[in-house]
Coordinates of C-alpha atoms and ligand atoms in Angstrom, one line a residue:
X921 CA -36.8 114.6 -11.2
X922 CA -34.8 117.4 -9.6
X923 CA -35.1 121.0 -10.8
X924 CA -31.9 123.0 -11.2
X925 CA -32.4 126.5 -9.8
X926 CA -28.7 127.3 -9.1
X927 CA -25.6 127.7 -11.2
X928 CA -24.4 124.8 -13.4
X929 CA -20.9 125.2 -12.0
X930 CA -20.7 126.1 -8.3
X931 CA -17.5 128.2 -7.8
X932 CA -15.9 127.9 -4.4
X933 CA -13.5 130.0 -2.3
X934 CA -11.4 127.8 -0.1
X935 CA -10.9 129.6 3.3
X936 CA -8.0 127.9 5.1
X937 CA -5.6 125.9 3.0
X938 CA -4.3 123.6 5.8
X939 CA -5.0 119.9 6.5
X940 CA -8.8 119.8 6.0
X941 CA -8.7 122.5 3.4
X942 CA -6.5 120.4 1.1
X943 CA -8.9 117.4 1.5
X944 CA -11.9 119.5 0.4
X945 CA -9.9 121.2 -2.4
X946 CA -8.9 117.8 -3.8
X947 CA -12.6 116.8 -3.8
X948 CA -13.8 120.0 -5.5
X949 CA -11.1 119.9 -8.2
X950 CA -10.8 116.2 -8.9
X951 CA -14.0 114.5 -8.0
X952 CA -17.0 116.8 -8.7
X953 CA -17.7 117.9 -12.2
X954 CA -20.2 120.6 -11.1
X955 CA -17.8 122.4 -8.8
X956 CA -14.5 124.4 -9.0
X957 CA -12.2 126.4 -6.8
X958 CA -11.8 129.9 -8.1
X959 CA -10.3 131.6 -5.0
X960 CA -8.3 130.7 -1.9
X961 CA -7.8 132.6 1.4
X962 CA -5.2 131.8 4.0
X963 CA -3.8 134.1 6.7
X964 CA -0.4 132.3 6.4
X965 CA 1.6 133.5 3.4
X966 CA 3.3 130.3 2.7
X967 CA 0.2 128.2 2.9
X968 CA -1.7 130.7 0.8
X969 CA 0.9 130.7 -2.0
X970 CA 1.0 126.9 -2.1
X971 CA -2.8 126.6 -2.2
X972 CA -3.1 129.4 -4.8
X973 CA -0.6 127.7 -7.0
X974 CA -2.3 124.3 -6.7
X975 CA -6.0 125.3 -6.9
X976 CA -6.7 128.9 -8.0
X977 CA -3.7 130.6 -9.7
X978 CA -3.8 134.4 -9.5
X979 CA -6.7 134.3 -6.9
X980 CA -5.0 134.0 -3.5
X981 CA -6.1 136.4 -0.7
X982 CA -4.9 137.1 2.8
X983 CA -8.4 137.8 4.2
X984 CA -11.9 136.7 3.3
X985 CA -12.8 140.4 3.0
X986 CA -10.4 140.8 0.1
X987 CA -11.8 137.7 -1.6
X988 CA -15.3 138.9 -1.2
X989 CA -14.4 142.3 -2.7
X990 CA -13.1 140.6 -5.8
X991 CA -16.0 138.1 -5.9
X992 CA -16.0 135.4 -8.6
X993 CA -17.4 132.6 -6.4
X994 CA -20.8 131.3 -5.2
X995 CA -19.8 129.5 -2.0
X996 CA -17.1 129.2 0.6
X997 CA -15.5 126.1 2.3
X998 CA -14.3 127.2 5.7
X999 CA -11.5 125.1 7.0
X1000 CA -9.8 127.4 9.5
X1001 CA -9.4 126.8 13.3
X1002 CA -12.6 126.8 15.3
X1003 CA -12.2 130.2 17.0
X1004 CA -12.3 131.9 13.5
X1005 CA -15.5 130.1 12.2
X1006 CA -18.2 132.4 13.4
X1007 CA -16.6 135.6 12.1
X1008 CA -15.7 134.1 8.7
X1009 CA -19.0 132.3 8.2
X1010 CA -21.0 135.5 9.0
X1011 CA -18.9 137.5 6.7
X1012 CA -19.4 135.0 3.9
X1013 CA -23.1 134.8 4.4
X1014 CA -23.4 138.6 4.5
X1015 CA -21.5 138.6 1.2
X1016 CA -24.2 136.4 -0.3
X1017 CA -22.1 133.2 -0.4
X1018 CA -23.3 129.7 0.5
X1019 CA -21.4 128.3 3.5
X1020 CA -19.8 124.9 4.0
X1021 CA -18.4 125.1 7.5
X1022 CA -16.1 122.5 9.1
X1023 CA -16.9 121.1 12.4
X1024 CA -16.9 122.1 15.3
X1025 CA -19.4 124.7 14.1
X1026 CA -18.2 127.3 16.5
X1027 CA -17.0 127.8 20.1
X1028 CA -20.3 128.9 21.7
X1029 CA -24.0 128.6 21.1
X1030 CA -24.2 132.4 20.6
X1031 CA -21.8 132.0 17.8
X1032 CA -23.8 129.2 16.2
X1033 CA -26.9 131.3 16.4
X1034 CA -25.2 134.2 14.7
X1035 CA -24.1 131.9 11.9
X1036 CA -27.5 130.4 11.4
X1037 CA -29.2 133.9 11.5
X1038 CA -26.7 135.4 9.0
X1039 CA -27.3 132.5 6.6
X1040 CA -31.1 132.7 6.9
X1041 CA -31.1 136.4 6.5
X1042 CA -28.9 136.2 3.4
X1043 CA -30.9 133.3 2.0
X1044 CA -27.7 131.2 1.6
X1045 CA -27.3 127.4 2.3
X1046 CA -25.3 126.2 5.3
X1047 CA -23.8 122.7 5.8
X1048 CA -21.6 121.5 8.6
X1049 CA -18.7 119.1 7.8
X1050 CA -19.9 116.0 9.6
X1051 CA -18.7 113.7 6.7
X1052 CA -19.4 110.5 8.7
X1053 CA -23.1 110.9 7.8
X1054 CA -22.0 110.4 4.1
X1055 CA -19.7 107.5 4.7
X1056 CA -21.3 104.5 2.9
X1057 CA -21.1 102.3 6.0
X1058 CA -22.5 104.9 8.4
X1059 CA -25.2 105.9 5.9
X1060 CA -26.3 102.3 5.3
X1061 CA -26.4 101.6 9.1
X1062 CA -28.5 104.7 9.6
X1063 CA -31.0 103.6 7.0
X1064 CA -31.2 100.1 8.3
X1065 CA -31.7 101.2 11.8
X1066 CA -34.4 103.6 10.6
X1067 CA -35.9 100.7 8.7
X1068 CA -36.3 98.8 12.1
X1069 CA -33.7 96.1 11.5
X1070 CA -32.3 96.1 15.1
X1071 CA -35.5 97.5 16.6
X1072 CA -35.4 100.6 18.9
X1073 CA -31.7 101.5 19.6
X1074 CA -31.0 101.2 23.3
X1075 CA -27.2 101.8 23.6
X1076 CA -24.9 103.5 21.1
X1077 CA -21.1 103.4 21.6
X1078 CA -18.8 105.4 19.4
X1079 CA -15.0 105.9 19.4
X1080 CA -12.5 108.0 17.6
X1081 CA -8.8 107.5 18.3
X1082 CA -6.4 109.5 16.2
X1083 CA -2.7 108.9 15.7
X1084 CA -1.1 112.4 16.1
X1085 CA -0.9 115.1 18.7
X1086 CA -3.5 117.8 17.7
X1087 CA -2.0 121.2 16.5
X1088 CA -1.4 123.8 19.2
X1089 CA -4.6 125.8 18.7
X1090 CA -6.6 122.5 19.0
X1091 CA -5.0 121.9 22.4
X1092 CA -6.0 125.3 23.7
X1093 CA -9.4 125.2 25.3
X1094 CA -10.1 128.9 24.6
X1095 CA -9.5 128.4 20.9
X1096 CA -11.0 125.0 20.3
X1097 CA -13.0 123.7 23.4
X1098 CA -10.3 120.9 23.5
X1099 CA -10.2 117.4 22.1
X1100 CA -13.8 116.7 23.0
X1101 CA -14.7 119.3 20.3
X1102 CA -11.9 118.7 17.9
X1103 CA -12.1 114.9 17.7
X1104 CA -15.3 113.8 19.4
X1105 CA -17.6 116.3 17.7
X1106 CA -18.0 113.7 15.0
X1107 CA -19.1 111.0 17.5
X1108 CA -21.4 113.4 19.4
X1109 CA -23.2 114.2 16.1
X1110 CA -23.3 110.5 15.1
X1111 CA -24.7 109.1 18.3
X1112 CA -27.5 111.6 18.3
X1113 CA -28.2 110.9 14.6
X1114 CA -28.1 107.1 15.0
X1115 CA -30.1 107.0 18.2
X1116 CA -32.7 109.3 16.6
X1117 CA -33.0 111.2 19.8
X1118 CA -31.5 114.3 21.5
X1119 CA -29.2 113.8 24.5
X1120 CA -30.4 115.2 27.8
X1121 CA -27.4 114.6 30.1
X1122 CA -23.6 114.3 29.7
X1123 CA -20.8 113.1 31.9
X1124 CA -17.2 113.4 30.7
X1125 CA -13.9 112.4 32.3
X1126 CA -10.4 112.9 31.1
X1127 CA -6.9 111.4 31.5
X1128 CA -3.5 112.4 30.4
X1129 CA -0.9 109.7 29.7
X1130 CA 1.2 111.1 26.9
X1131 CA 1.3 114.9 27.1
X1132 CA 4.4 115.3 29.2
X1133 CA 6.5 112.9 27.1
X1134 CA 5.5 115.0 24.1
X1135 CA 6.4 118.3 25.7
X1136 CA 2.8 119.5 26.3
X1137 CA 2.7 121.1 29.8
X1138 CA -0.6 122.8 29.5
X1139 CA -2.6 121.9 32.6
X1140 CA -5.8 121.6 30.6
X1141 CA -4.3 119.1 28.2
X1142 CA -5.8 115.6 28.1
X1143 CA -5.2 112.8 25.6
X1144 CA -8.0 110.5 26.7
X1145 CA -11.7 111.3 27.3
X1146 CA -14.7 109.2 27.9
X1147 CA -18.2 110.7 27.7
X1148 CA -21.4 109.0 28.8
X1149 CA -24.8 110.3 27.5
X1150 CA -28.5 109.8 28.3
X1151 CA -31.0 110.4 25.5
X1152 CA -34.5 111.8 25.6
X1153 CA -35.9 108.5 24.5
X1154 CA -34.3 106.7 27.4
X1155 CA -31.3 105.4 25.5
X1156 CA -27.7 105.5 26.7
X1157 CA -24.5 106.3 24.8
X1158 CA -20.8 106.5 25.3
X1159 CA -18.1 108.3 23.3
X1160 CA -14.4 107.6 23.6
X1161 CA -11.6 109.9 22.4
X1162 CA -7.9 109.2 22.4
X1163 CA -5.4 111.4 20.6
X1164 CA -2.6 110.6 20.1
X1165 CA -3.4 106.9 20.2
X1166 CA -0.2 106.1 18.2
X1167 CA -1.5 102.9 16.6
X1168 CA -3.4 104.5 13.6
X1169 CA -6.8 106.1 12.9
X1170 CA -9.7 104.2 14.4
X1171 CA -13.4 105.2 14.2
X1172 CA -16.1 102.6 15.0
X1173 CA -19.6 102.5 16.4
X1174 CA -21.8 99.8 18.0
X1175 CA -25.5 100.2 18.3
X1176 CA -27.5 97.7 20.4
X1177 CA -31.2 97.7 19.7
X1178 CA -34.2 95.8 21.2
X1179 CA -33.9 93.2 18.4
X1180 CA -30.2 93.0 17.6
X1181 CA -26.9 94.7 17.3
X1182 CA -25.1 96.6 14.5
X1183 CA -21.4 97.5 14.2
X1184 CA -20.0 100.1 11.9
X1185 CA -16.4 100.3 10.8
X1186 CA -13.3 98.2 11.1
X1187 CA -9.8 98.8 12.2
X1188 CA -8.5 97.0 9.0
X1189 CA -7.7 99.5 6.3
X1190 CA -7.1 97.0 3.6
X1191 CA -8.4 93.5 2.8
X1192 CA -4.9 92.1 3.0
X1193 CA -3.8 89.5 5.6
X1194 CA -0.1 88.6 5.6
X1195 CA 1.9 85.9 7.4
X1196 CA 5.7 85.9 7.1
X1197 CA 6.7 84.0 10.3
X1198 CA 4.7 81.6 12.3
X1199 CA 5.6 83.2 15.7
X1200 CA 4.5 86.7 14.4
X1201 CA 1.0 85.6 13.5
X1202 CA -1.2 87.2 10.9
X1203 CA -0.7 90.9 10.0
X1204 CA -3.2 93.2 8.4
X1205 CA -2.9 97.0 7.7
X1206 CA -4.8 99.5 9.9
X1207 CA -6.2 102.8 8.6
X1208 CA -3.5 105.4 9.1
X1209 CA -5.3 108.7 8.7
X1210 CA -8.8 110.3 8.7
X1211 CA -8.6 111.3 5.0
X1212 CA -8.0 107.6 4.2
X1213 CA -10.7 106.2 6.5
X1214 CA -13.4 108.7 5.4
X1215 CA -12.3 109.3 1.7
X1216 CA -15.8 108.6 0.4
X1217 CA -17.5 110.6 3.1
X1218 CA -15.5 113.8 2.2
X1219 CA -16.5 113.4 -1.5
X1220 CA -20.2 112.6 -0.8
X1221 CA -20.7 115.4 1.7
X1222 CA -19.4 117.9 -0.8
X1223 CA -21.5 116.4 -3.6
X1224 CA -24.6 116.8 -1.4
X1225 CA -23.7 120.5 -0.7
X1226 CA -23.2 121.2 -4.4
X1227 CA -26.4 119.4 -5.3
X1228 CA -28.4 121.4 -2.7
X1229 CA -27.1 124.7 -4.0
X1230 CA -27.9 123.7 -7.6
X1231 CA -31.3 122.4 -6.7
X1232 CA -32.3 125.0 -4.1
X1233 CA -32.5 122.5 -1.2
X1234 CA -31.5 122.8 2.4
X1235 CA -28.5 120.6 3.1
X1236 CA -27.9 118.3 6.1
X1237 CA -26.2 118.2 8.6
X1238 CA -27.7 121.7 9.2
X1239 CA -26.7 124.6 11.4
X1240 CA -29.1 123.1 14.0
X1241 CA -27.2 119.8 13.9
X1242 CA -23.9 121.7 14.3
X1243 CA -25.3 123.7 17.2
X1244 CA -26.3 120.4 18.9
X1245 CA -22.8 119.0 18.7
X1246 CA -21.4 122.3 20.2
X1247 CA -24.0 122.1 23.0
X1248 CA -22.8 118.5 23.8
X1249 CA -19.2 119.6 23.8
X1250 CA -20.0 122.5 26.2
X1251 CA -21.9 120.2 28.5
X1252 CA -18.9 117.8 28.4
X1253 CA -16.5 120.6 29.0
X1254 CA -18.5 121.7 32.0
X1255 CA -18.7 118.2 33.3
X1256 CA -14.9 117.8 33.2
X1257 CA -14.4 121.2 34.9
X1258 CA -17.0 120.5 37.7
X1259 CA -16.6 116.7 38.0
X1260 CA -20.3 116.0 37.7
X1261 CA -22.9 115.1 35.1
X1262 CA -24.4 118.1 33.3
X1263 CA -27.9 118.4 31.8
X1264 CA -28.2 119.9 28.3
X1265 CA -30.7 122.4 29.8
X1266 CA -27.8 123.9 31.8
X1267 CA -25.9 124.8 28.6
X1268 CA -28.7 125.4 26.1
Ligands
NAD2606 N1 -14.0 116.8 9.1 C1 -12.9 116.4 9.5 O1 -12.7 115.2 9.5 C2 -11.8 117.3 9.9 C3 -10.5 116.9 9.9 C4 -9.5 117.9 10.2 C5 -9.8 119.2 10.6 N2 -11.1 119.5 10.6 C6 -11.6 120.9 10.9 O2 -11.1 121.8 10.0 C7 -10.7 123.0 10.6 C8 -9.3 123.3 10.3 O3 -8.5 122.3 10.8 P1 -7.0 121.9 10.1 O4 -6.6 120.7 10.8 O5 -7.2 121.9 8.7 O6 -6.2 123.2 10.6 P2 -4.8 123.7 10.0 O7 -4.1 124.4 11.1 O8 -4.1 122.6 9.3 O9 -5.2 124.7 8.9 C9 -5.9 125.9 9.2 C10 -5.5 127.0 8.2 O10 -6.4 128.1 8.4 C11 -5.5 129.3 8.3 N3 -6.2 130.4 9.0 C12 -6.3 130.6 10.3 N4 -7.0 131.7 10.5 C13 -7.5 132.2 9.3 C14 -8.3 133.3 8.9 N5 -8.8 134.1 9.8 N6 -8.5 133.5 7.6 C15 -7.9 132.6 6.7 N7 -7.1 131.6 7.0 C16 -6.9 131.4 8.3 C17 -4.2 128.9 8.8 O11 -3.2 129.7 8.4 C18 -4.1 127.4 8.4 O12 -3.4 127.3 7.1 C19 -11.0 122.8 12.1 O13 -12.3 123.3 12.3 C20 -11.0 121.3 12.3 O14 -11.8 120.9 13.3 C21 -12.1 118.6 10.2

C-alpha cells in the first residue's frame, strides 16, 4: 500500500509552451486525474497567450519569477530551450516547487550540479524527461534484461532519426550542445540504463549531407552523427543520430547478450499493410513524429512524477541520470572537436 503524503491534486506551472510543452500539457490536462495546469509561462507573447487560453485562462506569465510571485502551483514542467534550463530549474526549486525538467538536463555539469543542489536544499523532487524509460516496450525490455533473459548484455545499439530540421537554437552548439544533445540524449541515457553500466569512453563522428540544401551555413552544423561507447563492465555500444532523416521518426534499439538478442521498437507506426499495385509491393505506415511514437511514454513519465510527489518518493530518471547524459554529450562533443576518443574522466 502506498501512503499519500503530498497533495491530492498536483498543480503544475508549464514553463515553455512550445512543442514539448504542448505534449506535456495535453497529458496533464487530459490523461492524469491527479494533476492540473494552473499557470503557464512563456517568454513569447503569442505562444503564451495561446497556451494560457488553452490550459490556464487568466494565469499566463512572461517570466517564471512572475508566476512564482503569484503562486498557486506545486510543481513546474520546464520545456524551454536547453540554455535556459539551469536558471529556471534553480528558480523553481528555490521557490519550493517540484521540478520536471526536459532533457537535456543542462549545458554543463556545473549547471547540473546547481540544479541538483537547489532541489536537494529545497526538499523538492526532480525528474528528467527521459520518457523512453516509460515506453511500454523499452520498460518491458529493461525488465526482461534485468531478469537475465538474454544474459549479460555485451553490445547495445541505439538509433534516433528524426524527420525535421531542428529549430535554430538546437543547431547552435553554444545554446544546445548540438544534435548529439538534442536528439541523442535519449539514446545515451537508454544505452547506459539497458547495459546496466556506466560508459567510460566515447568516440563521436559527424557528417553533413543536407544542411546546405536547407540553407544552414553554420560551420558547426551536422545532420548525421555516430557515437561509439565502451562501458565499465566491458560492454560496447553505438548510437546513431540523423536529423533531418526525411523518412519519418525512427527510434530502435538492439541489445546482444551472452545468451541471446533483444530488439526494441519498429519502424511501422500502424499494424496496416496495404497493396494496391503488384509492382509497388506492400506498403505500411511509418511513425511520423516523436509525440506519436512515444505517446504512452510521455503519459507514464508524468504519472510517475505525480505519484512520486503525492507519495513522497524520489522519481527516476534522477538528476544524476540527467547529469550522466550531459557528461556523455560533452565527451562526444569534445571527441568531434578533437577527432579522438575521449574518456569520461576527462569531462567529469
Ligand atoms: N522528451 C522529448 O522527446 C522532447 C521532444 C522535444 C523537445 N524536448 C525538449 O524540450 C525543450 C524545449 O524544446 P521544444 O522543441 O519544445 O522548443 P520550442 O522552441 O518549441 O519551445 C520552447 C518555448 O520556450 C519558450 N522560452 C524560451 N525561453 C524561455 C524562458 N526563459 N522562460 C519562459 N519561456 C521561454 C519559447 O518562447 C518557446 O515557446 C528542450 O529541452 C528539448 O530538448 C524534449
